[in-house]
Every structure is written in C-alpha cells, then in structure tokens.
mmCIF file of C-alpha atoms in Angstrom:
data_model
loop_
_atom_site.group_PDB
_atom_site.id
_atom_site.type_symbol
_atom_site.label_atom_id
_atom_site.label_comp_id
_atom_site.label_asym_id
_atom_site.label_seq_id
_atom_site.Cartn_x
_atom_site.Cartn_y
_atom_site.Cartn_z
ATOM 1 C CA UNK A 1 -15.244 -71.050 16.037
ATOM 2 C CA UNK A 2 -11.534 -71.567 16.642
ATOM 3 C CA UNK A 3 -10.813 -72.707 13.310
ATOM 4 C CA UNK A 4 -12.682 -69.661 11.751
ATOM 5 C CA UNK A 5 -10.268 -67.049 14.258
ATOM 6 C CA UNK A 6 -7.349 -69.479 12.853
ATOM 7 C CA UNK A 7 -8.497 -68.405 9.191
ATOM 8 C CA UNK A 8 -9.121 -64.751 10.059
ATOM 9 C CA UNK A 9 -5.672 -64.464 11.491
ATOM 10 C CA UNK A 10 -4.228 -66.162 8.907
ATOM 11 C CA UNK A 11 -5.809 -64.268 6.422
ATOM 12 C CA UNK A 12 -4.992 -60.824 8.117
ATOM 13 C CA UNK A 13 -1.037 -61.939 8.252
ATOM 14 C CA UNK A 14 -0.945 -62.741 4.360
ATOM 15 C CA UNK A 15 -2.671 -59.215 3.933
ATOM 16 C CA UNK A 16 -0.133 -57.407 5.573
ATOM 17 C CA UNK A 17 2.602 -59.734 4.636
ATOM 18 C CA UNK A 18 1.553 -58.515 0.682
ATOM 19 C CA UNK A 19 0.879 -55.068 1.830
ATOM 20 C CA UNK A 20 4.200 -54.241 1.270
ATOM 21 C CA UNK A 21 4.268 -56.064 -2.165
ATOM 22 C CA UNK A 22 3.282 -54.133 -5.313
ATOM 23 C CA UNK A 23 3.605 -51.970 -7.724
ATOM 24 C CA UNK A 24 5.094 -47.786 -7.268
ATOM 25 C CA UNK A 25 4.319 -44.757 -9.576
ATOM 26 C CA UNK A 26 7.519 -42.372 -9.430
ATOM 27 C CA UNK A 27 5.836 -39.058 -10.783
ATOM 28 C CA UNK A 28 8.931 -37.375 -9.532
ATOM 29 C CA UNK A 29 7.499 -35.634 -7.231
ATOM 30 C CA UNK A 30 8.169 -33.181 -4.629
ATOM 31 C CA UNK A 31 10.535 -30.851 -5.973
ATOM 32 C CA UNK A 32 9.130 -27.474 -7.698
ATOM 33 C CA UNK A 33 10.078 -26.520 -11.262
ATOM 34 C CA UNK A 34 13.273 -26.372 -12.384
ATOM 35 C CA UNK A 35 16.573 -27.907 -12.167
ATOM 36 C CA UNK A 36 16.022 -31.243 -10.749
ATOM 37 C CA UNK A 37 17.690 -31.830 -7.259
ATOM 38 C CA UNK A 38 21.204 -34.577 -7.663
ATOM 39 C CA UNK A 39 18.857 -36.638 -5.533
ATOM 40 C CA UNK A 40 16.284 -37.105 -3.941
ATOM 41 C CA UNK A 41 13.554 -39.511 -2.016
ATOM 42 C CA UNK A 42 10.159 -41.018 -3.547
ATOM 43 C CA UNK A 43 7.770 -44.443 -2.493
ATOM 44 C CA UNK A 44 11.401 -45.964 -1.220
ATOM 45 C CA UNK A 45 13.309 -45.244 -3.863
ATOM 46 C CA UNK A 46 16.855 -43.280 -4.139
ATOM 47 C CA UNK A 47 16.388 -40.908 -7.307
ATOM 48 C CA UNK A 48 19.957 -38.912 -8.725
ATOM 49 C CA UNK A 49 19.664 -36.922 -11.408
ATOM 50 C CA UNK A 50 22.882 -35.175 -14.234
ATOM 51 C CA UNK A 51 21.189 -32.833 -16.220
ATOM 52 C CA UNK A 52 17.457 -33.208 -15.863
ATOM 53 C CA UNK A 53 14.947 -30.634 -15.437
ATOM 54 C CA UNK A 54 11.522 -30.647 -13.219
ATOM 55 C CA UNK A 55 8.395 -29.163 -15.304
ATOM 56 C CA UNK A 56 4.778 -28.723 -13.977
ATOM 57 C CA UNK A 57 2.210 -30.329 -16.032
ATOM 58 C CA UNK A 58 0.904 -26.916 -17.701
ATOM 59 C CA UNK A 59 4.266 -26.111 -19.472
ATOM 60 C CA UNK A 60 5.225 -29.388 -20.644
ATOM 61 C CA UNK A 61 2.790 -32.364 -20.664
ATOM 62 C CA UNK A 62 -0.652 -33.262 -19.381
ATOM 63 C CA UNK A 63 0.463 -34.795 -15.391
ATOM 64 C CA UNK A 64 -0.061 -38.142 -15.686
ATOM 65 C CA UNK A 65 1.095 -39.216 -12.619
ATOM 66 C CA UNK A 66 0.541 -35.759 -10.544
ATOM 67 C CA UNK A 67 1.496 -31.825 -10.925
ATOM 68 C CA UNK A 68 4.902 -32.348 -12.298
ATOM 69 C CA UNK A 69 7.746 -34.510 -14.758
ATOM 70 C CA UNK A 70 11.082 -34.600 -15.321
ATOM 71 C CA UNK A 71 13.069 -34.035 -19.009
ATOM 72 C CA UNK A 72 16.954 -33.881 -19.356
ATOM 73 C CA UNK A 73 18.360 -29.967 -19.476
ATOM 74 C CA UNK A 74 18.734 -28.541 -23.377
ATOM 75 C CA UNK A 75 21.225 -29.628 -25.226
ATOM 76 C CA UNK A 76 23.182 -31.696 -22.557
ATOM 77 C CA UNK A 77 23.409 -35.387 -21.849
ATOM 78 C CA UNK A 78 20.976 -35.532 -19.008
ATOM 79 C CA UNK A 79 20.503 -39.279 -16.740
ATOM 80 C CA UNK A 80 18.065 -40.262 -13.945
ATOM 81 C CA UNK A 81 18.994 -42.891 -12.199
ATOM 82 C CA UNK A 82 16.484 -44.839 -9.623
ATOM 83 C CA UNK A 83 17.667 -47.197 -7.515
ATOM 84 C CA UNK A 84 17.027 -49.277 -3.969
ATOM 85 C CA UNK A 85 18.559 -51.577 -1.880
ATOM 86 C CA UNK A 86 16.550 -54.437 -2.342
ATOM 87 C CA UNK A 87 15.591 -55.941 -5.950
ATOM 88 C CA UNK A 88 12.926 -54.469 -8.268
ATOM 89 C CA UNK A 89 11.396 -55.014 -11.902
ATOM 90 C CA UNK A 90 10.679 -52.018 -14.262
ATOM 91 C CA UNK A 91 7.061 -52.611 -15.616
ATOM 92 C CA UNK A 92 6.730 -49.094 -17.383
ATOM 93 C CA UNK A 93 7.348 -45.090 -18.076
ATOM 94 C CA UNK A 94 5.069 -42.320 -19.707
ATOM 95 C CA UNK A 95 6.972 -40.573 -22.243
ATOM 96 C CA UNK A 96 5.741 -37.507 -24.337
ATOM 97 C CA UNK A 97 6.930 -36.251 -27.127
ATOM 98 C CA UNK A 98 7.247 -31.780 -26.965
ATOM 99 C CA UNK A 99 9.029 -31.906 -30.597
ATOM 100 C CA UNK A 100 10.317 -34.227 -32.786
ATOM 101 C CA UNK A 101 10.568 -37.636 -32.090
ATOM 102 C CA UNK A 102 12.807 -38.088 -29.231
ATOM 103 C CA UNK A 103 13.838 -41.512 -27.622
ATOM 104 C CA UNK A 104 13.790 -42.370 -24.008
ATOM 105 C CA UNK A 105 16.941 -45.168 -23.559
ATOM 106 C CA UNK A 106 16.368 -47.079 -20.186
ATOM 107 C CA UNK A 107 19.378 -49.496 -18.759
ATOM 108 C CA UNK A 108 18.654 -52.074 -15.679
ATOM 109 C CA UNK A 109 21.746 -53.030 -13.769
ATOM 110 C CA UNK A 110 21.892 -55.600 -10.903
ATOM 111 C CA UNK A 111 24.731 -54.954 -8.868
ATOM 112 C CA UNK A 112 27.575 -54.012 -11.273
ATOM 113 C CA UNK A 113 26.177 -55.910 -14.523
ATOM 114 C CA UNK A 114 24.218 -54.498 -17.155
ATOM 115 C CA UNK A 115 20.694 -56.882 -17.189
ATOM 116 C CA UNK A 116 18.985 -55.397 -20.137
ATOM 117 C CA UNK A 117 18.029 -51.874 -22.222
ATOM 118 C CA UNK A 118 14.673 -51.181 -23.495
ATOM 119 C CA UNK A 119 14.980 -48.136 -25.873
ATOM 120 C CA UNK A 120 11.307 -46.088 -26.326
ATOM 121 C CA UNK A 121 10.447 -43.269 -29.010
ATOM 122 C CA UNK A 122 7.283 -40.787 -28.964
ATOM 123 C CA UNK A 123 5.762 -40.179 -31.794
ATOM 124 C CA UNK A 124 5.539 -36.632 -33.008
ATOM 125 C CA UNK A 125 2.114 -36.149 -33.323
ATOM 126 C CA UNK A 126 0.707 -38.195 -30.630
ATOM 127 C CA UNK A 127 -0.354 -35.046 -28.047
ATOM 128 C CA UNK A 128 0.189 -36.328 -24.677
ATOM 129 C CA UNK A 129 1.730 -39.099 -22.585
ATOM 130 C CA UNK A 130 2.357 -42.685 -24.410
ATOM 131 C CA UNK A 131 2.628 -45.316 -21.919
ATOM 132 C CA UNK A 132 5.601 -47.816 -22.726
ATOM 133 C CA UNK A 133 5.413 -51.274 -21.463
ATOM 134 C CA UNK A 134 8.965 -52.915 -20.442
ATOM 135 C CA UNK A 135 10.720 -55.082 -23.494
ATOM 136 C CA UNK A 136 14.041 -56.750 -23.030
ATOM 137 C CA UNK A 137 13.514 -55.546 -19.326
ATOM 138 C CA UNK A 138 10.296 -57.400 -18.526
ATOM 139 C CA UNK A 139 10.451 -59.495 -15.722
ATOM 140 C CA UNK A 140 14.138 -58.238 -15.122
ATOM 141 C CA UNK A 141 15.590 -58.207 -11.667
ATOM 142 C CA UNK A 142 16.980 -55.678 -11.089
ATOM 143 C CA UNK A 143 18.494 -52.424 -8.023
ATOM 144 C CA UNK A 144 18.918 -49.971 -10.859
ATOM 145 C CA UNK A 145 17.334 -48.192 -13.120
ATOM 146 C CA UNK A 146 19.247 -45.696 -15.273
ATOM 147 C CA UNK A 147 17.080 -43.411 -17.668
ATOM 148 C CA UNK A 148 18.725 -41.469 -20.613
ATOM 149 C CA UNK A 149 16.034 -38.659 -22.103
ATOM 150 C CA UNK A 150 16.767 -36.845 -25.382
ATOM 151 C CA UNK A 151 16.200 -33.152 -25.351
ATOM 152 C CA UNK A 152 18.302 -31.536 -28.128
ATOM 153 C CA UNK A 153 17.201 -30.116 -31.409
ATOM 154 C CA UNK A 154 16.419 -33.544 -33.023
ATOM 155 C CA UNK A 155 13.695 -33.954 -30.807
ATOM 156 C CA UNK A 156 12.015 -33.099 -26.802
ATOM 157 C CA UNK A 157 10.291 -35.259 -24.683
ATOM 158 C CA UNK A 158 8.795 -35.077 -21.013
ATOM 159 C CA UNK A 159 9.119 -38.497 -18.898
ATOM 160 C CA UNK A 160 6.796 -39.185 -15.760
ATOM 161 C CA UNK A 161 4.876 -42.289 -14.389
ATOM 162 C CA UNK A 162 7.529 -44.991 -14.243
ATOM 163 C CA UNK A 163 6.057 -48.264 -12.761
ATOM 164 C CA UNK A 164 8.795 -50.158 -10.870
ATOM 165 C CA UNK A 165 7.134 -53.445 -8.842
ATOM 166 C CA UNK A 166 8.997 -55.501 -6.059
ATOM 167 C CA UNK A 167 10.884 -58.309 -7.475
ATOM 168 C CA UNK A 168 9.564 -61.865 -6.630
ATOM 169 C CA UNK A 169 10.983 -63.520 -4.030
ATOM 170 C CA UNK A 170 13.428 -66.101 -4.968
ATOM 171 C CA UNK A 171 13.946 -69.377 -3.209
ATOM 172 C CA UNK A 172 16.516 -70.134 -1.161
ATOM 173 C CA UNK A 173 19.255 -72.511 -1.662
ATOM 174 C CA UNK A 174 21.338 -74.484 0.508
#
C-alpha cells in the first residue's frame, strides 16, 4: 500500500511538474479590429507590434485559431515581435494568402544574436490558412520571435496560429 501512495505521488508531481510544459497557440487575441496595440499580453508571452493590423475572421481569413488575426498595415513595413523571458522554440504559423503571393519572413534571436530565419509564401489560390512547419528554426532556442508580413500591392496575407513550445531543459554544467 505504501509503495502504491509512493507511485501516486510521484506520478501526480511529474504531472504537474509537465503541466507547465507544452506547446501555446498565439491567435492574437484580445484586441478588437483594427490597429494592433504596440503591445500586448497572450499564454505568457510579450507581443509588440510596428505596423500591423487586427482583422476578425469574416473580413480577412477563416479564424483558425479564434475570432481574429493579425496582417502588417498597407503599404508599410509592418513587424510583430513575440518574446519571453525564459527560452522557447517556434514549431509553426498559419499564413493566408488575401492576394498575390505574399511571404511571411520569421527571425529567432537568443539574446542579441540572430539564431535562424525561416522565410514562408502562400500560394495564391490556396483559399484559407496554410499551416507552415518551422525550417532553419526547428528545434531553435530561442526568447524572440520577430515576424515580418508582406501587405503591399505585390501581394496580402493574414497571419494567426503561431505554435511556440517551451524549450527543453538543458543540463547543467559545472
């Protein structure tokens, strides 16, 4: 009997120890449509914004990851960056095309150095979200994310649904 309460209390303090481990959806969230707030809070995470615009799901894209998404402003150089004090991997981003064929580029820093840059383009007549799975960036470590979306005449695209998971733990040395 003891050994089985050892187990069960063992068990229950891995559980919560990996509760906190995981993977987020940032759907940004929270604000209403329109110019996107210079920053602002979601699952942890410290989001700023130059340029970007919040659109609901009917006017722009079909809410993948909840009522609304974010796109840079027309025709200026628009950046989202997402970032948090402890370490993180980018798994992921939902990225729709509205016209052309516009490119998402995404840059992971740690600290002050550039890690890697994964560069994604919709296709024009894929209707919808595409999801993107992380290339140079996979696996990454990484405290922030920096997220360039084209909106100019060459092409229009609606971001929402990036994936960001807790980096793994790494060992200690002496």
């Amino acid at each position: 009997m003891r050994l089985l309460l050892q187990g069960g209390i063992l068990g229950l303090c891995l559980c919560a120890g990996m509760a906190g481990v995981g993977q987020v959806s940032i759907g940004f969230e929270g604000p209403g449509e329109g110019p996107a707030p210079q920053e602002m809070q979601e699952d942890g995470y410290r989001i700023a914004t130059r340029n970007a615009m919040i659109s609901t799901a009917e006017k722009s894209g079909d809410g993948t990851d909840g009522p609304t998404e974010i796109e840079g402003a027309m025709g200026q150089r628009s950046g989202i960056a997402i970032l948090r004090d402890a370490p993180f991997t980018f798994v992921s981003l939902d990225w729709q095309s509205e016209r052309g064929a516009p490119e998402v580029r995404v840059e992971g820093y740690l600290g002050d150095l550039l890690v890697a840059g994964d560069r994604f383009v919709a296709a024009p007549a894929q209707p919808g979200f595409t999801r993107f799975e992380a290339g140079a960036l996979s696996g990454q470590v990484i405290d922030r994310l920096i997220l360039y979306p084209q909106r100019d005449g060459a092409g229009m695209g609606a971001l929402d649904r990036v994936i960001l998971e807790d980096a793994p733990e790494m060992p200690e040395t002496s």
